[in-house]
XYZ file of C-alpha atoms in Angstrom:
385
model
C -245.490 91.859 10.902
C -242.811 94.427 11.717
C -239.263 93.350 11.729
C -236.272 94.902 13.819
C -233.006 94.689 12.788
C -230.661 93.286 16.152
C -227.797 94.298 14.744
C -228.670 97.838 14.864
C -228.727 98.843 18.692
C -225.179 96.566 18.768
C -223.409 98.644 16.349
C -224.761 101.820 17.652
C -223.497 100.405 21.213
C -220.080 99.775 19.500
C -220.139 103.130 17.900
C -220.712 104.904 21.103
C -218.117 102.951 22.726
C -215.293 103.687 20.638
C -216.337 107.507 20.740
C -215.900 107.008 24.205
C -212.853 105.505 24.343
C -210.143 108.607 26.197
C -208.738 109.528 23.512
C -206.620 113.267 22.332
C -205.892 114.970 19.317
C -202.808 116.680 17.669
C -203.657 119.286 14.978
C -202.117 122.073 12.939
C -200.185 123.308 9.882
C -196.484 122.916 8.449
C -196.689 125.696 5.838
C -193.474 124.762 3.002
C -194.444 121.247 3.018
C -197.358 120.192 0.503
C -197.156 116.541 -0.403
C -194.779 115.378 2.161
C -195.302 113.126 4.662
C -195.479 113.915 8.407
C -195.492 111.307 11.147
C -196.382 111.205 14.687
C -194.093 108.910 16.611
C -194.656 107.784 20.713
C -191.251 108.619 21.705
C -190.852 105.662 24.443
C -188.774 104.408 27.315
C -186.336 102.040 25.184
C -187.498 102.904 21.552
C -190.137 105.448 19.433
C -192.886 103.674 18.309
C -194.809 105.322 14.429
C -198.721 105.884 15.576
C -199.515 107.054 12.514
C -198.716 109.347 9.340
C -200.737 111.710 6.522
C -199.502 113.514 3.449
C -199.623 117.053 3.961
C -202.270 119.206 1.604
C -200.866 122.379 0.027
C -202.030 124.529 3.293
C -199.999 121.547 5.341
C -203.074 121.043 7.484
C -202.857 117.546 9.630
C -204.662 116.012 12.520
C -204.279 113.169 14.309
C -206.341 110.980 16.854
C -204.392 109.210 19.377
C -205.488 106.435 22.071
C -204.882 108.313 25.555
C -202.121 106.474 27.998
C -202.371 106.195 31.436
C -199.677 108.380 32.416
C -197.994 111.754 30.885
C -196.523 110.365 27.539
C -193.803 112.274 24.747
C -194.781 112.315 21.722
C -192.852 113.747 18.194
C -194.220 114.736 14.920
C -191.502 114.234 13.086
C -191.063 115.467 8.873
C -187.628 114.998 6.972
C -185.395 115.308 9.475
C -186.691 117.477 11.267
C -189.101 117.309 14.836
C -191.477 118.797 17.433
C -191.937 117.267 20.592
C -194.198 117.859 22.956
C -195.668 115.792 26.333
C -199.242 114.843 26.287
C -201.014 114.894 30.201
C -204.609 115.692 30.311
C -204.896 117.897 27.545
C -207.682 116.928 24.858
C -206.261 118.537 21.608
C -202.424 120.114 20.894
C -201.956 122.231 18.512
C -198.422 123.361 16.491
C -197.952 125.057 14.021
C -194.659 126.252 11.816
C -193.082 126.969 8.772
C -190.653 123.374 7.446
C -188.236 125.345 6.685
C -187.585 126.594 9.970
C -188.797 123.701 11.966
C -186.263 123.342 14.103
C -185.411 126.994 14.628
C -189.315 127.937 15.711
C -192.959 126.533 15.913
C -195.475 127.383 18.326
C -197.489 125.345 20.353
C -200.686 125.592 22.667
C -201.449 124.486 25.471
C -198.064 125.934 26.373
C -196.662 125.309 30.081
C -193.790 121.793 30.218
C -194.626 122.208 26.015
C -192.928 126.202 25.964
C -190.429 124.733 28.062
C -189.647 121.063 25.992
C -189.695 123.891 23.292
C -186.674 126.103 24.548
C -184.259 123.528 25.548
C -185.090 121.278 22.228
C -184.213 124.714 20.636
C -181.121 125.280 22.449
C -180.278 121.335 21.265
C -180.781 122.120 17.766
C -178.864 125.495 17.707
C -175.864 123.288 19.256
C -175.778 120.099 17.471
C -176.054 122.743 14.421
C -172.571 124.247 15.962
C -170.900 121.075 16.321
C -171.791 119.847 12.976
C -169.964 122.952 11.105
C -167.071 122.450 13.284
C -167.056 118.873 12.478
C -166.952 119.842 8.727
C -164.296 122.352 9.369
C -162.272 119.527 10.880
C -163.040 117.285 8.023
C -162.252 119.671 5.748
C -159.055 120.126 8.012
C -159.843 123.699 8.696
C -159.922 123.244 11.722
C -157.163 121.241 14.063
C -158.809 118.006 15.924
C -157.555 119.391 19.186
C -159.764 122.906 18.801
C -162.549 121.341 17.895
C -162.256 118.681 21.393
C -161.602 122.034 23.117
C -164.711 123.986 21.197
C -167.023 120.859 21.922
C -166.190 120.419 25.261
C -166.547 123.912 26.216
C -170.232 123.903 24.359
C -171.196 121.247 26.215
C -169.990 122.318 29.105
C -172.090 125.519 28.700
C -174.787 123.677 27.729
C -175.236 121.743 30.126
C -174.507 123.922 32.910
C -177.854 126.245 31.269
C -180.011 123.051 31.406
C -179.351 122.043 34.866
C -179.590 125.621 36.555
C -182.522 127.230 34.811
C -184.598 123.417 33.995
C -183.823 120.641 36.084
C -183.106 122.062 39.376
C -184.900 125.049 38.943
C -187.826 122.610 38.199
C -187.612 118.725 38.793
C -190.983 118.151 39.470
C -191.796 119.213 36.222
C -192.082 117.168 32.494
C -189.741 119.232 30.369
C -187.416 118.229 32.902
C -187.604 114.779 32.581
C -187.054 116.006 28.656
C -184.160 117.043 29.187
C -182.459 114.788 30.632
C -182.740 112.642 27.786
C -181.550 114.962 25.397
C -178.857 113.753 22.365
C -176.111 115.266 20.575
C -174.681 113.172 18.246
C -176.396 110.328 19.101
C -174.865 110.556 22.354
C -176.913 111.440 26.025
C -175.815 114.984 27.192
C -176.650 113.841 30.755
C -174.630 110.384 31.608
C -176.660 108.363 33.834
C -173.760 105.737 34.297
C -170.755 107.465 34.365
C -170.939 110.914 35.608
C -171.601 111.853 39.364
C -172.416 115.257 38.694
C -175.290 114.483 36.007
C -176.892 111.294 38.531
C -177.706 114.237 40.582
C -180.105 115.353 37.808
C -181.518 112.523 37.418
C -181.856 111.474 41.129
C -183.614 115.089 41.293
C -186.300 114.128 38.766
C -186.811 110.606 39.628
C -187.286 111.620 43.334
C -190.095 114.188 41.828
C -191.677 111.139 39.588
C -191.969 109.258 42.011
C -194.220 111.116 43.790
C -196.064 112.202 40.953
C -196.446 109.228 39.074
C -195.626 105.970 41.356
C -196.384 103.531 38.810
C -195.290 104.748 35.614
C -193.312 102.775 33.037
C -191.117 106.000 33.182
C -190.726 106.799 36.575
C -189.614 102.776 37.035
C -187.231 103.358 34.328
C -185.801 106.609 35.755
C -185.406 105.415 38.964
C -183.965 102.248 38.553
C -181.145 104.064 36.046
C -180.639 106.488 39.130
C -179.820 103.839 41.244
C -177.111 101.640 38.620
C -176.085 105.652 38.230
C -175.653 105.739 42.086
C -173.900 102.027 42.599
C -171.783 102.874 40.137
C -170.210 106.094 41.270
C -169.770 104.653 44.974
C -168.654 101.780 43.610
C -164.551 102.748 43.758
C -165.243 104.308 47.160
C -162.697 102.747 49.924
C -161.800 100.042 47.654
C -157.942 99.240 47.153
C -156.648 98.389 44.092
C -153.661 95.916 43.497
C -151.571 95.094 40.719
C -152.405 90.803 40.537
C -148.414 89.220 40.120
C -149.822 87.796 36.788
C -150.426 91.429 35.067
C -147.171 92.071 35.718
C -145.122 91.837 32.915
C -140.554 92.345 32.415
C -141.380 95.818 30.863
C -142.396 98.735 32.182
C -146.156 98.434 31.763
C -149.269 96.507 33.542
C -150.487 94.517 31.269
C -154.334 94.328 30.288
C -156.532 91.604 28.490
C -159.563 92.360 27.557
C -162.348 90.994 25.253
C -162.628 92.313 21.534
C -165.744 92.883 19.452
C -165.885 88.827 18.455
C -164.937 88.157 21.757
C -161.492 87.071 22.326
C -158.916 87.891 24.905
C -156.603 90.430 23.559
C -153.535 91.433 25.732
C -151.378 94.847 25.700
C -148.616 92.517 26.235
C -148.662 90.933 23.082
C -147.349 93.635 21.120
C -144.251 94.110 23.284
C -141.261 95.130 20.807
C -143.727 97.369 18.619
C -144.513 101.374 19.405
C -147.487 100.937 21.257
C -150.415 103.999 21.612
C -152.588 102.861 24.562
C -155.738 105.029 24.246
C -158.288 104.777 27.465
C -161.344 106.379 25.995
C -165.685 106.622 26.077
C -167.145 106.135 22.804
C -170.357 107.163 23.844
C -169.087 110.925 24.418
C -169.639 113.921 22.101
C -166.278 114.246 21.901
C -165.685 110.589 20.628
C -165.511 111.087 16.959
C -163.106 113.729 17.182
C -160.523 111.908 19.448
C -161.324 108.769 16.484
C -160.279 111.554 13.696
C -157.371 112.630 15.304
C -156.692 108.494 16.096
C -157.240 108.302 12.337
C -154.272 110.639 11.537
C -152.398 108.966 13.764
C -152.784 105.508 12.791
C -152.594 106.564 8.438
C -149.370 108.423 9.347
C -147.304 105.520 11.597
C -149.529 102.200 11.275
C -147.390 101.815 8.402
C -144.172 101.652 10.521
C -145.436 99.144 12.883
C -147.630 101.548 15.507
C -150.302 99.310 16.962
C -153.074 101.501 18.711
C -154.496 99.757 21.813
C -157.897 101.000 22.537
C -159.334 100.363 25.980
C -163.207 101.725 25.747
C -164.681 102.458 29.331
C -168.363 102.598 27.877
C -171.230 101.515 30.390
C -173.343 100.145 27.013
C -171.660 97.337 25.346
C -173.799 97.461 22.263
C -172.915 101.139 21.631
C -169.267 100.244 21.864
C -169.356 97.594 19.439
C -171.336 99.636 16.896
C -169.296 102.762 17.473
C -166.086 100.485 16.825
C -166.830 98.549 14.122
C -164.990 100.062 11.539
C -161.920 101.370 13.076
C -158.391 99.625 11.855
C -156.909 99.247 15.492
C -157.037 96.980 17.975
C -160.564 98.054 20.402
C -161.245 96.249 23.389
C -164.460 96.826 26.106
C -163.643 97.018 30.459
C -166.918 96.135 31.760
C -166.156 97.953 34.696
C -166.444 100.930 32.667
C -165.031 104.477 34.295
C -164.980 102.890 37.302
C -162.425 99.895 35.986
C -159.059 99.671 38.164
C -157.171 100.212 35.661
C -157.963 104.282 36.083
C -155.828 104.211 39.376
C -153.339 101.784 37.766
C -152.850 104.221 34.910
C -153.141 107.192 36.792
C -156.042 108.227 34.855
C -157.989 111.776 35.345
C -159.289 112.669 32.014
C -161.157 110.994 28.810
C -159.576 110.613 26.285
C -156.101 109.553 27.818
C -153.054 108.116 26.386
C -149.843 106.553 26.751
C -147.255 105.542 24.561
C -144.919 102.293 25.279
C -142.093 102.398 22.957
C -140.675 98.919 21.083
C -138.644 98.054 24.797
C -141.901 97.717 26.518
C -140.805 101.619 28.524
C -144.438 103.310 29.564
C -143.751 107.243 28.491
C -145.627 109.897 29.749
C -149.238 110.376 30.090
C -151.164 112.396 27.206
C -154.435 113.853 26.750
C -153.018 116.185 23.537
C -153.233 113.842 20.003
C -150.962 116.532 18.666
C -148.592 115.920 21.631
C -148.878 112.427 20.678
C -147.949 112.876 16.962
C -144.921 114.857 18.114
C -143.583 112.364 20.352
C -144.199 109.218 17.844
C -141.988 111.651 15.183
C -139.167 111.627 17.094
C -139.486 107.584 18.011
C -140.463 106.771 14.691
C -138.868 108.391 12.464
């Protein structure tokens, strides 16, 4: 009697299916880079997510076979510290290759089209972050005075992102490396603010407006749009609204007070540090230039917290998590306005520009408004001798 083994035609079934499950590839060579180990990361909406990982052969051949998504999807491979990314839409098989040394300098990568372009303008990233780090060590190293390098930053970022928005995202906004770019970091920080600047909302209301007709029901386009909007809310939010003074704030000196919540939580007012030299500092931690104004706070608070300076920080960051991390450490006092750049107290203080400070000497007197730490330093000399 002849037997047949059942199980035979159900694994072939299963076999076939998985074959036929959608499905691309990422392929290539890192030449410099035998024996280490290269990853390929999903780079997603609120965190990158490892797919998988090999060790790289002498030749520093890889491949990898991903699961397709729904919708257009970023992807990185990422070695040491350095990356490639690249958007994956209906392409069956990307290939890059490069040299590790020189990673994140040049690679190439086919098919090229939103790829070339993610390539250019994660270039141009690189080449700048690469800037700002040897100014920062030049500033470290005092080499360099805290106030150049604000200046030198700012204008680099300025330039930056002035390149990005012309020749990318309104020059394309229909287009992936656009959404790319507006997600873009330099020192952990977004180039583009979606919160806080009206300027950069603009980019992202240009791309969101383009994925939503492209891809309706995207995690992304969701994400985009609804960060457009806060973006939007936000920046109308001060528009024909009148600010008072409440009688409570104000105080027998010559300053509004403020009370804000700390990092733990608890009400800390300006006010009770009337009779000490006071440095109120209105500031965004989440900005590039936020660990310079910090070292140049640093000076500041080594040279005269000894003589009874207390430094008042008022952060005007949309993300509350970022401004606890980014505040952790520092020795003054650092409290959090919810209402973020759009808090009253900008027209109370008369502020224009971040970083911004004022200095309230030990009789509770408001002095002038500075945006200079050297300025600063020179005026707490002559009060505090």
């Amino acid at each position: 009697m002849k037997k047949t083994n059942i199980f035979l035609p159900l694994l072939a079934a299963l076999l076939m299916a998985c074959n036929s499950t959608p499905h691309f590839k990422v392929k290539g060579s890192i030449t410099d880079a035998g024996g280490m180990t290269l990853y390929i990361d999903h780079v997603g909406v609120s965190a990158n997510e490892p797919l998988d990982s090999t060790t790289l052969d002498e030749g520093g051949h890889f491949s990898f076979t991903i699961g397709r998504y729904a919708d257009p999807e970023f992807f990185r491979l990422r070695i040491g510290m350095k990356y490639v990314n690249f958007v994956v839409d209906s392409t069956e098989t990307v290939e890059i290759k490069g040299d590790f040394p020189t990673l994140d300098k040049d690679y190439s990568i086919t098919p090229s089209g939103d790829n070339d372009k993610i390539k250019e303008v994660a270039l141009k990233q690189n080449a700048l972050q690469a800037s700002i780090d040897g100014l920062m060590r030049q500033t470290i190293d005092k080499r360099m005075e805290v106030r150049v390098f604000n200046d030198s930053v700012a204008a680099m970022l300025a330039r930056f992102k002035d390149d990005v928005k012309v020749n990318y995202i309104f020059a394309s906004p229909d287009r992936l490396f656009s959404y790319f770019a507006l997600f873009m970091r330099i020192n952990d920080f977004l180039v583009f603010d979606p919160y806080n600047n009206r300027e950069d909302i603009k980019c992202f209301a240009a791309v969101a407006t383009s994925m939503e007709r492209l891809y309706p029901h995207s995690d992304r386009t969701k994400h985009l749009t609804n960060l457009t909007l806060r973006g939007m809310r936000n920046t109308r939010a001060t528009e024909g609204r009148t600010f008072y003074v409440p009688e409570d704030k104000v105080k027998e000196v010559g300053f509004i007070d403020i009370t804000l919540n700390d990092a733990d939580g608890s009400r800390v007012s300006l006010g009770n540090y009337v009779g000490k030299t006071i440095l109120l500092d209105f500031t965004v931690q989440q900005s590039p230039t936020s660990v310079g104004h910090n070292l140049a706070l640093r000076e500041i608070y080594d040279t005269f917290g000894s003589r009874g300076l207390v430094i008042y920080q008022v952060s005007l960051d949309a993300d509350e998590h970022y401004w606890r991390q980014a505040t952790d450490n520092l020795p003054w006092v650092c409290v959090w306005d919810p209402d973020g750049v759009y808090s009253p107290l900008i027209e109370t203080y008369n502020i224009k520009s971040i970083p911004s400070m004022y200095i309230i000497d030990s009789k509770g007197d408001l002095q002038r408004l500075y945006t200079d730490t050297d300025e600063v330093t020179k005026a707490l000399r002559r009060l505090m001798p």
